[in-house]
Coordinates of C-alpha atoms in Angstrom, one line a residue:
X258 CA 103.8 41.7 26.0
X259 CA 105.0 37.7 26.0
X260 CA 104.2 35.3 28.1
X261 CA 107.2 33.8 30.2
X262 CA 108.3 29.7 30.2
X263 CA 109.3 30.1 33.3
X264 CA 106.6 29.0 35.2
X265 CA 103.1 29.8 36.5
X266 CA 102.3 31.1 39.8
X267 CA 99.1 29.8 41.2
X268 CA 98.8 32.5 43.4
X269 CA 96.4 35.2 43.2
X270 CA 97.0 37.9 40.8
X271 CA 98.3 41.2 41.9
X272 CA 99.8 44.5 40.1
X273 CA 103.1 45.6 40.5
X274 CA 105.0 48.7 39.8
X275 CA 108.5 48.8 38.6
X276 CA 111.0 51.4 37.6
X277 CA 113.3 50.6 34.7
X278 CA 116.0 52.5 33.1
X279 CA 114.8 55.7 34.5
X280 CA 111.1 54.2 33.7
X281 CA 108.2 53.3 35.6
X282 CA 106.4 50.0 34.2
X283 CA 103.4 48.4 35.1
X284 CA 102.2 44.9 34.9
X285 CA 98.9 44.4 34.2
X286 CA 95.9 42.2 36.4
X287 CA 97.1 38.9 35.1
X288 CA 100.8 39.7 35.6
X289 CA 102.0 38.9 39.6
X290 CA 106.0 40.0 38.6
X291 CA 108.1 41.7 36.3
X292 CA 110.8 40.0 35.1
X293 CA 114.6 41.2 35.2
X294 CA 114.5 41.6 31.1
X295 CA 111.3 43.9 32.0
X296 CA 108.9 41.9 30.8
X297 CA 105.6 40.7 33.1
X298 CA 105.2 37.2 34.0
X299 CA 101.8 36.1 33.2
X300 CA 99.9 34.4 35.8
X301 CA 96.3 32.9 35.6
X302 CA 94.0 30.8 37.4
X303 CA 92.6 28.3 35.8
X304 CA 89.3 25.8 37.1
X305 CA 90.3 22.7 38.5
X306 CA 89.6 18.9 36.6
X307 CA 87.8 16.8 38.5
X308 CA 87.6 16.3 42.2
X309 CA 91.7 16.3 42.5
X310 CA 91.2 20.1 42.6
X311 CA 94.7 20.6 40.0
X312 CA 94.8 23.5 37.7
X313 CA 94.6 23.3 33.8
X314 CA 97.8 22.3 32.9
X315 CA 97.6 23.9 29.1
X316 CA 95.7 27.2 29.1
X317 CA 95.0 27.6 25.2
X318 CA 93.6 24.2 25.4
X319 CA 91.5 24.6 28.4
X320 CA 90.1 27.8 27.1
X321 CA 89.2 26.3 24.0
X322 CA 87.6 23.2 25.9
X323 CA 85.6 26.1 27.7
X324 CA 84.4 27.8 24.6
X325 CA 83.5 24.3 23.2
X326 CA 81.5 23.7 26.3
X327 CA 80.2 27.0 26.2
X328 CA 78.7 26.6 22.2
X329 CA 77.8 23.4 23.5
X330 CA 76.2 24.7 26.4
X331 CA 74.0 27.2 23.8
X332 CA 73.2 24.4 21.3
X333 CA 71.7 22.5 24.3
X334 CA 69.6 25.5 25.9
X335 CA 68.4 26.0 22.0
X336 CA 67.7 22.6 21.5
X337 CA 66.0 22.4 24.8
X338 CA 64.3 25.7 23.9
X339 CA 62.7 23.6 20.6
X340 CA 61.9 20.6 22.7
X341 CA 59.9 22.6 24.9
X342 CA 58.5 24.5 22.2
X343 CA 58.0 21.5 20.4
X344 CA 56.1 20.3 23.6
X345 CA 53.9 22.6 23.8
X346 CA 52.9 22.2 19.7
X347 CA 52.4 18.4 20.7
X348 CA 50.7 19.3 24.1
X349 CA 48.5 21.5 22.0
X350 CA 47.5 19.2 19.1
X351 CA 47.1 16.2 21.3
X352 CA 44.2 19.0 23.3
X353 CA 43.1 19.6 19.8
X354 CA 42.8 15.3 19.7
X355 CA 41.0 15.1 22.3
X356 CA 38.6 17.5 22.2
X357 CA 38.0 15.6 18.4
X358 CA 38.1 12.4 20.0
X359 CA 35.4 13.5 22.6
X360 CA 33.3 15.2 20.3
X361 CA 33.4 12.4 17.4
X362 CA 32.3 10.3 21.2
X363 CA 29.4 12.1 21.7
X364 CA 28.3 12.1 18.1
X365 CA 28.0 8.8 18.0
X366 CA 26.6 8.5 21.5
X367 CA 24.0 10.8 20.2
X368 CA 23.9 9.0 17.0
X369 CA 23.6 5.7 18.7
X370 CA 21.1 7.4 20.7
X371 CA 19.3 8.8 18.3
X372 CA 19.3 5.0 16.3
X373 CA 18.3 3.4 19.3
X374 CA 15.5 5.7 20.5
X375 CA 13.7 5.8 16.7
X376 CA 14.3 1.6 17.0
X377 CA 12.7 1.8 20.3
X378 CA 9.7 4.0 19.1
X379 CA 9.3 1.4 16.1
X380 CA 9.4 -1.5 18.2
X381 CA 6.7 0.2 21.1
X382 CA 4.6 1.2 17.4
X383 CA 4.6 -2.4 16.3
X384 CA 4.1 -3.7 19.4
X385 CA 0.7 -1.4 20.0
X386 CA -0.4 -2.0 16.1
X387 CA -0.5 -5.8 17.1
X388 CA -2.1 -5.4 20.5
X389 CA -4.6 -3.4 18.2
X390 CA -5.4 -6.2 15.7
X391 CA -5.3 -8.7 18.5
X392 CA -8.1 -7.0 20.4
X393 CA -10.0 -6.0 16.8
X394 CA -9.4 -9.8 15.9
X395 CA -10.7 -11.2 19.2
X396 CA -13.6 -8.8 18.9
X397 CA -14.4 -10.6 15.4
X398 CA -13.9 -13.3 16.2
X399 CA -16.4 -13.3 18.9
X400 CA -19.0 -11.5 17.0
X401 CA -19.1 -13.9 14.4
X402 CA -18.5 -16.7 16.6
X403 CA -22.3 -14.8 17.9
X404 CA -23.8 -14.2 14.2
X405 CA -23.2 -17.6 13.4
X406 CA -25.3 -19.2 16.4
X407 CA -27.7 -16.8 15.8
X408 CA -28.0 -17.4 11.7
X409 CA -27.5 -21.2 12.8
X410 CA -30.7 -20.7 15.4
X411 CA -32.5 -19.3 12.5
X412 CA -32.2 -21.3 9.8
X413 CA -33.4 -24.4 12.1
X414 CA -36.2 -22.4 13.5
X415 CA -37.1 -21.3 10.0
X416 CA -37.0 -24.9 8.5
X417 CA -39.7 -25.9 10.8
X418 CA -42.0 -23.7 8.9
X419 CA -43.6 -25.0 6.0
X420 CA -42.3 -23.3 2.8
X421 CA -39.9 -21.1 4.6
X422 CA -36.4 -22.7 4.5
X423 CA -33.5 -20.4 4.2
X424 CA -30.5 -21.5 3.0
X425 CA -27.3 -19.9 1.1
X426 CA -26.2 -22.4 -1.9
X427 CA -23.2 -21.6 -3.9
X428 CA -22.4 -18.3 -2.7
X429 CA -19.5 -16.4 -4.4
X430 CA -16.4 -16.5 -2.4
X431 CA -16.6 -13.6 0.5
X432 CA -13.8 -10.7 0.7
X433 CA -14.8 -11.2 4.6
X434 CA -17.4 -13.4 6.3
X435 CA -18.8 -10.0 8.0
X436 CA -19.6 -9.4 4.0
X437 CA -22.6 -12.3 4.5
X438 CA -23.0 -12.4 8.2
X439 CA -26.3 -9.7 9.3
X440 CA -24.9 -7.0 11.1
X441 CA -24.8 -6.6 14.9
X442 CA -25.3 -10.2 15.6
X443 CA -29.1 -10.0 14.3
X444 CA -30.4 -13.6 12.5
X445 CA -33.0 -12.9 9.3
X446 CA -36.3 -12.6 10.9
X447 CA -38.5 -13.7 7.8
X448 CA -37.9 -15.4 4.6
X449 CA -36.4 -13.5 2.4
X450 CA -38.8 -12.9 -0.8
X451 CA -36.1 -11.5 -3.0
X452 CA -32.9 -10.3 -3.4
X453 CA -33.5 -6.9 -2.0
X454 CA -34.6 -8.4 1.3
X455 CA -31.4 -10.5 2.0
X456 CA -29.7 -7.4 1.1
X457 CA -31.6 -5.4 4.1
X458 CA -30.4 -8.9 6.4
X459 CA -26.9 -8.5 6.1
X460 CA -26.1 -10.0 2.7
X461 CA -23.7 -8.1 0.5
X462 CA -22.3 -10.2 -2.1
X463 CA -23.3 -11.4 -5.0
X464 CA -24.3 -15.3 -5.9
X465 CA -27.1 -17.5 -6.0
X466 CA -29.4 -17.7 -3.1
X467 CA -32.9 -19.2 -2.2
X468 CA -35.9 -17.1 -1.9
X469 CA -39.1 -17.9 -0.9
X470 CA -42.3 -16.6 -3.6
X471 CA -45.3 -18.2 -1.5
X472 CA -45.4 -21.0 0.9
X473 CA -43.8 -24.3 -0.7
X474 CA -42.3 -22.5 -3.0
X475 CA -39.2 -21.5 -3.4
X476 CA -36.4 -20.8 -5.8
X477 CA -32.7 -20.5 -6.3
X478 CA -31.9 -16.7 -8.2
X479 CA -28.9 -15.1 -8.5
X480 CA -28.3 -11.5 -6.6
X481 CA -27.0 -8.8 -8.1
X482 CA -25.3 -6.9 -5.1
X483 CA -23.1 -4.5 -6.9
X484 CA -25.1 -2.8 -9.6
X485 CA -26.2 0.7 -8.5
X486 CA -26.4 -0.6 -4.6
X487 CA -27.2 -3.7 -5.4
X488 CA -30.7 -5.8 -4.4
X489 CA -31.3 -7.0 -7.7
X490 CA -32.9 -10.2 -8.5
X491 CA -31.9 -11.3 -12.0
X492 CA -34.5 -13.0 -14.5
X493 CA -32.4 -13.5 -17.7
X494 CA -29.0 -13.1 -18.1
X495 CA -27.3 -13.6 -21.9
X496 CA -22.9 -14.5 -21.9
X497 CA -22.1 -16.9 -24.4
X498 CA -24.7 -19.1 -26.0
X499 CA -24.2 -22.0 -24.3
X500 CA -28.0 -21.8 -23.5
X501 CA -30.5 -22.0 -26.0
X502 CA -33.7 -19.9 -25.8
X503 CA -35.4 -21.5 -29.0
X504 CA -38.3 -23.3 -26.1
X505 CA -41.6 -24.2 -25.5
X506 CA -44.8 -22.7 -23.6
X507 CA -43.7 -25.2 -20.4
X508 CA -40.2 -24.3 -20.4
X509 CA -40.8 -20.4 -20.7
X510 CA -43.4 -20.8 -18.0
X511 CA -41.2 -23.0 -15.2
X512 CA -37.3 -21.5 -16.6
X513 CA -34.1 -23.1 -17.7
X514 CA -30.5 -22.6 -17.5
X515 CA -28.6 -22.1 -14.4
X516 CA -28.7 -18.8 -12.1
X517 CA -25.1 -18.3 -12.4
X518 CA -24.9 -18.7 -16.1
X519 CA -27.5 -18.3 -19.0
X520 CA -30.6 -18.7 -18.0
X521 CA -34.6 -17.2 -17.7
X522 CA -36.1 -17.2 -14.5
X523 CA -39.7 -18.5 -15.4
X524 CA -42.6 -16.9 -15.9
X525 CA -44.5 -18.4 -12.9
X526 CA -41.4 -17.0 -10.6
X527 CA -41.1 -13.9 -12.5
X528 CA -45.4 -13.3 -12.1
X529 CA -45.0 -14.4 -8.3
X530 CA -41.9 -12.0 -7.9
X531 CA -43.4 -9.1 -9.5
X532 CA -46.8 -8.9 -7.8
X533 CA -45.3 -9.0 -4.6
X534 CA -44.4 -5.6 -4.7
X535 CA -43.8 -2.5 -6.5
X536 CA -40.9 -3.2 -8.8
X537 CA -38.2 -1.6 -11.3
X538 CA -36.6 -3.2 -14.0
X539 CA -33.2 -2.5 -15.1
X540 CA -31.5 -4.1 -18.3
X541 CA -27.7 -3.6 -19.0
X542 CA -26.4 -4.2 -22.5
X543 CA -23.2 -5.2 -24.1
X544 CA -21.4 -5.0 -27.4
X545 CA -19.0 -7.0 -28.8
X546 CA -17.1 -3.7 -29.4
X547 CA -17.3 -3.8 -25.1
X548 CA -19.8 -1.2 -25.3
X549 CA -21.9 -0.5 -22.4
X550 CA -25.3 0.9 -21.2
X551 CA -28.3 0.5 -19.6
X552 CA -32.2 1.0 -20.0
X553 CA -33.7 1.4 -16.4
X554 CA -38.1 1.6 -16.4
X555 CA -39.7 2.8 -13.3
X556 CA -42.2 0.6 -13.0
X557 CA -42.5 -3.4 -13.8
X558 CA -44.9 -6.6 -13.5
X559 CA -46.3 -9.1 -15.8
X560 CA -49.7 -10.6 -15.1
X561 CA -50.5 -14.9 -14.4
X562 CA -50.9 -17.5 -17.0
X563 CA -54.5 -17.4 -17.5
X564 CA -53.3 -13.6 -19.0
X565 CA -50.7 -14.9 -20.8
X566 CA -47.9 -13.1 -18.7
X567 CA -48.9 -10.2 -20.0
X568 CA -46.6 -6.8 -19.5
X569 CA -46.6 -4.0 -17.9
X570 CA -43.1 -1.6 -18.1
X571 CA -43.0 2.1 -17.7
X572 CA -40.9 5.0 -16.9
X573 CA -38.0 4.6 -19.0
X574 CA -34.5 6.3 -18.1
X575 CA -31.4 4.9 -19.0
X576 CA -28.0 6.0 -21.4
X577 CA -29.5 3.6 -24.6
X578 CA -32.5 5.0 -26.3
X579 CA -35.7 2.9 -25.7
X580 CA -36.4 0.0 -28.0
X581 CA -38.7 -1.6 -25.1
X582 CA -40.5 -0.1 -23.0
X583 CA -42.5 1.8 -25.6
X584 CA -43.4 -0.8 -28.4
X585 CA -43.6 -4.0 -26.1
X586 CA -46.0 -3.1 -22.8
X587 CA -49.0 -4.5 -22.5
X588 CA -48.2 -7.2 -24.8
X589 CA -48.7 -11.2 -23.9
X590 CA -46.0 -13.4 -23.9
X591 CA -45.5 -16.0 -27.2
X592 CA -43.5 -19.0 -28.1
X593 CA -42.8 -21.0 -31.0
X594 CA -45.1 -23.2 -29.9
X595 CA -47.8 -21.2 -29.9
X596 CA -48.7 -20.4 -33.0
X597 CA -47.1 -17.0 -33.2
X598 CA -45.3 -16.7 -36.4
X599 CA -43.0 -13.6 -35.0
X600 CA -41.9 -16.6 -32.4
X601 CA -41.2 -18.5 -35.0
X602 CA -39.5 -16.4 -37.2
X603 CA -37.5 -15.1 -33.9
X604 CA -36.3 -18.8 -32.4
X605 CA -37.0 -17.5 -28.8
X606 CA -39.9 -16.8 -26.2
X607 CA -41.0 -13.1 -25.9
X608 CA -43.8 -10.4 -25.8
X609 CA -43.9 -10.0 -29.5
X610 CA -46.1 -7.2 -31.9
X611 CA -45.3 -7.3 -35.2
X612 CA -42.6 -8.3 -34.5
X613 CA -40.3 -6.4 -32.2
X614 CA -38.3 -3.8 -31.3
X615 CA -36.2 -5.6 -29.1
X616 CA -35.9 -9.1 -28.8
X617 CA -33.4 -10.4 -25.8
X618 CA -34.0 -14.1 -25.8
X619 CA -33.3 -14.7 -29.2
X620 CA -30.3 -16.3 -31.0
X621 CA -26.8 -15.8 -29.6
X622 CA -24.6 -14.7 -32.9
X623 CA -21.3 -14.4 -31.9
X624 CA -19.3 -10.9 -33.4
X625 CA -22.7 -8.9 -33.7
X626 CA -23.5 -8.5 -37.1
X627 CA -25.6 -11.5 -39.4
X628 CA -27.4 -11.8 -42.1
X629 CA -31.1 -13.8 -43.8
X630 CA -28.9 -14.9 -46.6
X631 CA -26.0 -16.3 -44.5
X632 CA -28.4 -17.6 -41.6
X633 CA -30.9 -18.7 -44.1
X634 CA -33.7 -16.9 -41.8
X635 CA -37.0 -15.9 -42.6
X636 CA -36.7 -12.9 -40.2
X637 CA -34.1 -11.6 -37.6
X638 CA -33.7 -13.5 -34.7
X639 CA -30.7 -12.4 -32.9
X640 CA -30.9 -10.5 -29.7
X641 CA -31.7 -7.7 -30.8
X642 CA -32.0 -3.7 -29.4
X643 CA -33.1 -1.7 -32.4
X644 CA -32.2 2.1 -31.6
X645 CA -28.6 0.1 -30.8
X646 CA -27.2 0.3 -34.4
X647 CA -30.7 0.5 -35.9
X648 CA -31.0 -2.6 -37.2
X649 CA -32.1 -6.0 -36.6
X650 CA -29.1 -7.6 -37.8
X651 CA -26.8 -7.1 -34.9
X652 CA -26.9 -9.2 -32.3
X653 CA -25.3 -8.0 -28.8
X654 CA -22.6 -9.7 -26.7
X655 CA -24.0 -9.8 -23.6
X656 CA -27.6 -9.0 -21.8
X657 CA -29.0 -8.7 -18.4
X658 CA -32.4 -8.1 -17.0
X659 CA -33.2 -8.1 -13.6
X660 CA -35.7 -6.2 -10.8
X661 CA -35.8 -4.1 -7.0
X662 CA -38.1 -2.7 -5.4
X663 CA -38.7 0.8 -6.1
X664 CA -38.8 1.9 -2.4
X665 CA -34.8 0.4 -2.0
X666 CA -32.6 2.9 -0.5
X667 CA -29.1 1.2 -0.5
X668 CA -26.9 1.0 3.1
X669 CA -23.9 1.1 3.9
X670 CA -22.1 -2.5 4.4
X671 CA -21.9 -3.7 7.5

């Protein structure tokens, strides 16, 4: 079937019969007429362009333009279709962002939190530890503000008295004043008689102090506050030979040297001291290999002038075996001056018998070990502790001797 050039009927399409050459034809839906050749005239409707409301002019071209705009058409729904879809992707992921976003927010909110509550706490901590040593301070301060008055009030009252003045001269340096100060705001109600009794007033570190051994008499000694609870009043004290014990009856009997260095006592102190009381006597020894130890005897005194300050020492205990105690009680004191040819011999002031078995006052020889030969001696006269190396030819490093009470029972500082 052809199409005819000989126009197009923009009427509506209809179907019409025809008989030819003995034949019935028929024209199909888009056909309005047969033609007089028998064929069918084509007719078709076609959309108008524009508002003018005119039919396609070309209908291959128009139907192409439709199928273009029809693809078209598709590519634009499936383009829209993966806009939407690619919507909802970045719809998604921008919920997945924010839910991020908001919990990364309230990480550090709680983080921040968390900084500034532990700041906080330190802050309130600090700020209570310093109200704390504000109030302990002010507390202190007024207590010792108090135990100062008081130990002012009683050194005046106490200076009034004949031969009782108390006084503290070179002390070591304190850790804390409450270390000297008597506890509790308490002043010292007697003068102290030794070292033992300014320890039960308050007084807990060692130096050089002034006791009181009778009326109008006192004496400058230096405390021991740290040996086995302290208390001790030292007598003789050995460090470096810048002392020398090689002295007379006079000497012996009133000391020499200073308390804080070398130095003996006296044996009028050491008699006034020792019959206060009943007393111990501890010695501590050194080596020049820094070896130490100690020789403690239960019971201690030595008798007036008129008795030659004789000895008495007993009840030995110590970690050095005893090279005192045993061979030298009840023995008188001698010095070179005296005419007692161990003295002599020895350089030193002691309680000799033929001639010792130890010997603390006698010649400082520095490195331990001498000799008769090399010293061009007579005798030993170092300072000398037999059982130490048994022998009289070494002479120790360093030497102590000093006495408590028995009855002290040491406290618990202030």
């Amino acid at each position: 079937m052809r199409s005819s050039s000989s126009g197009v009927d923009h009427g509506t399409n209809q179907t019409f019969n025809r008989t030819v050459g003995g034949s019935s034809a028929r024209c199909g839906e888009f056909s309005s007429q047969l033609t007089s050749n028998g064929h069918c005239r084509l007719m078709a409707t076609l959309p108008t362009v524009g508002t003018s409301g005119k039919r396609c002019p070309d209908m291959f071209r128009c139907t192409e333009d439709v199928s273009y705009w029809f693809h078209e058409n598709q590519n634009r729904k499936e383009q829209l279709e993966e806009l939407r879809e690619t919507m909802s992707e970045l719809q998604e992921e921008l919920r997945n962002h924010r839910h991020r976003v908001k919990a990364l927010e309230m990480e550090d909110e709680e983080r921040l939190n968390s900084t500034f509550d532990q700041h906080l706490r330190s802050l309130e901590l600090r700020h209570a530890e310093a109200d704390t040593l504000l109030h302990v301070h002010a507390t202190l301060l007024y207590e010792l503000q108090v135990q100062l008055h008081n130990l002012s009030a009683a050194v005046q009252h106490m200076s009034r008295n004949t031969g009782c003045t108390v006084s503290v001269i070179r002390p070591s340096p304190p850790l804390s004043l409450r270390d000297t100060l008597p506890p509790g705001g308490q002043y010292l109600s007697f003068c102290p008689s030794d070292c033992a009794s300014l320890y039960h007033n308050g007084v807990r570190r060692s130096g050089v102090y002034t006791i009181v051994l009778s009326p109008g008499a006192t004496v400058s000694v230096y405390c021991d506050m740290e040996t086995e609870g302290g208390g001790w009043t030292v007598f003789q004290r050995r460090r470096n030979g810048s002392v020398s014990f090689n002295r007379g009856w006079s000497e012996y009997r009133e000391g020499f040297g200073e308390s804080r260095g070398e130095h003996w006592l006296g044996n009028q102190n050491l008699y006034l001291l020792s019959n206060q009381g009943h007393y111990s006597l501890r010695i501590d020894l050194q080596d020049w290999g820094h070896t130490h130890r100690h020789a403690l005897y239960h019971s201690f005194r030595i008798e007036n002038e008129e008795n030659q300050f004789r000895l008495h020492v007993s009840g030995f205990s110590g970690t050095v075996e005893d090279s005192f105690g045993w061979y030298h009680d009840q023995l008188g004191f001698s010095t070179p001056d005296t005419g007692n040819i161990c003295a002599e011999i020895s350089h030193a002031g002691w309680w000799f018998h033929q001639c010792f078995q130890a010997n603390l006052n006698g010649v400082y020889y520095k490195g331990g070990w001498y000799s008769l030969k090399a010293q061009n001696l007579l005798g030993p006269d170092g300072i000398i502790w037999f059982s130490w190396k048994d022998s009289d030819f070494y002479s120790l490093k360093t030497v102590t001797m000093m006495i408590r009470p028995r009855s002290f029972k040491p406290r618990l500082s202030p």
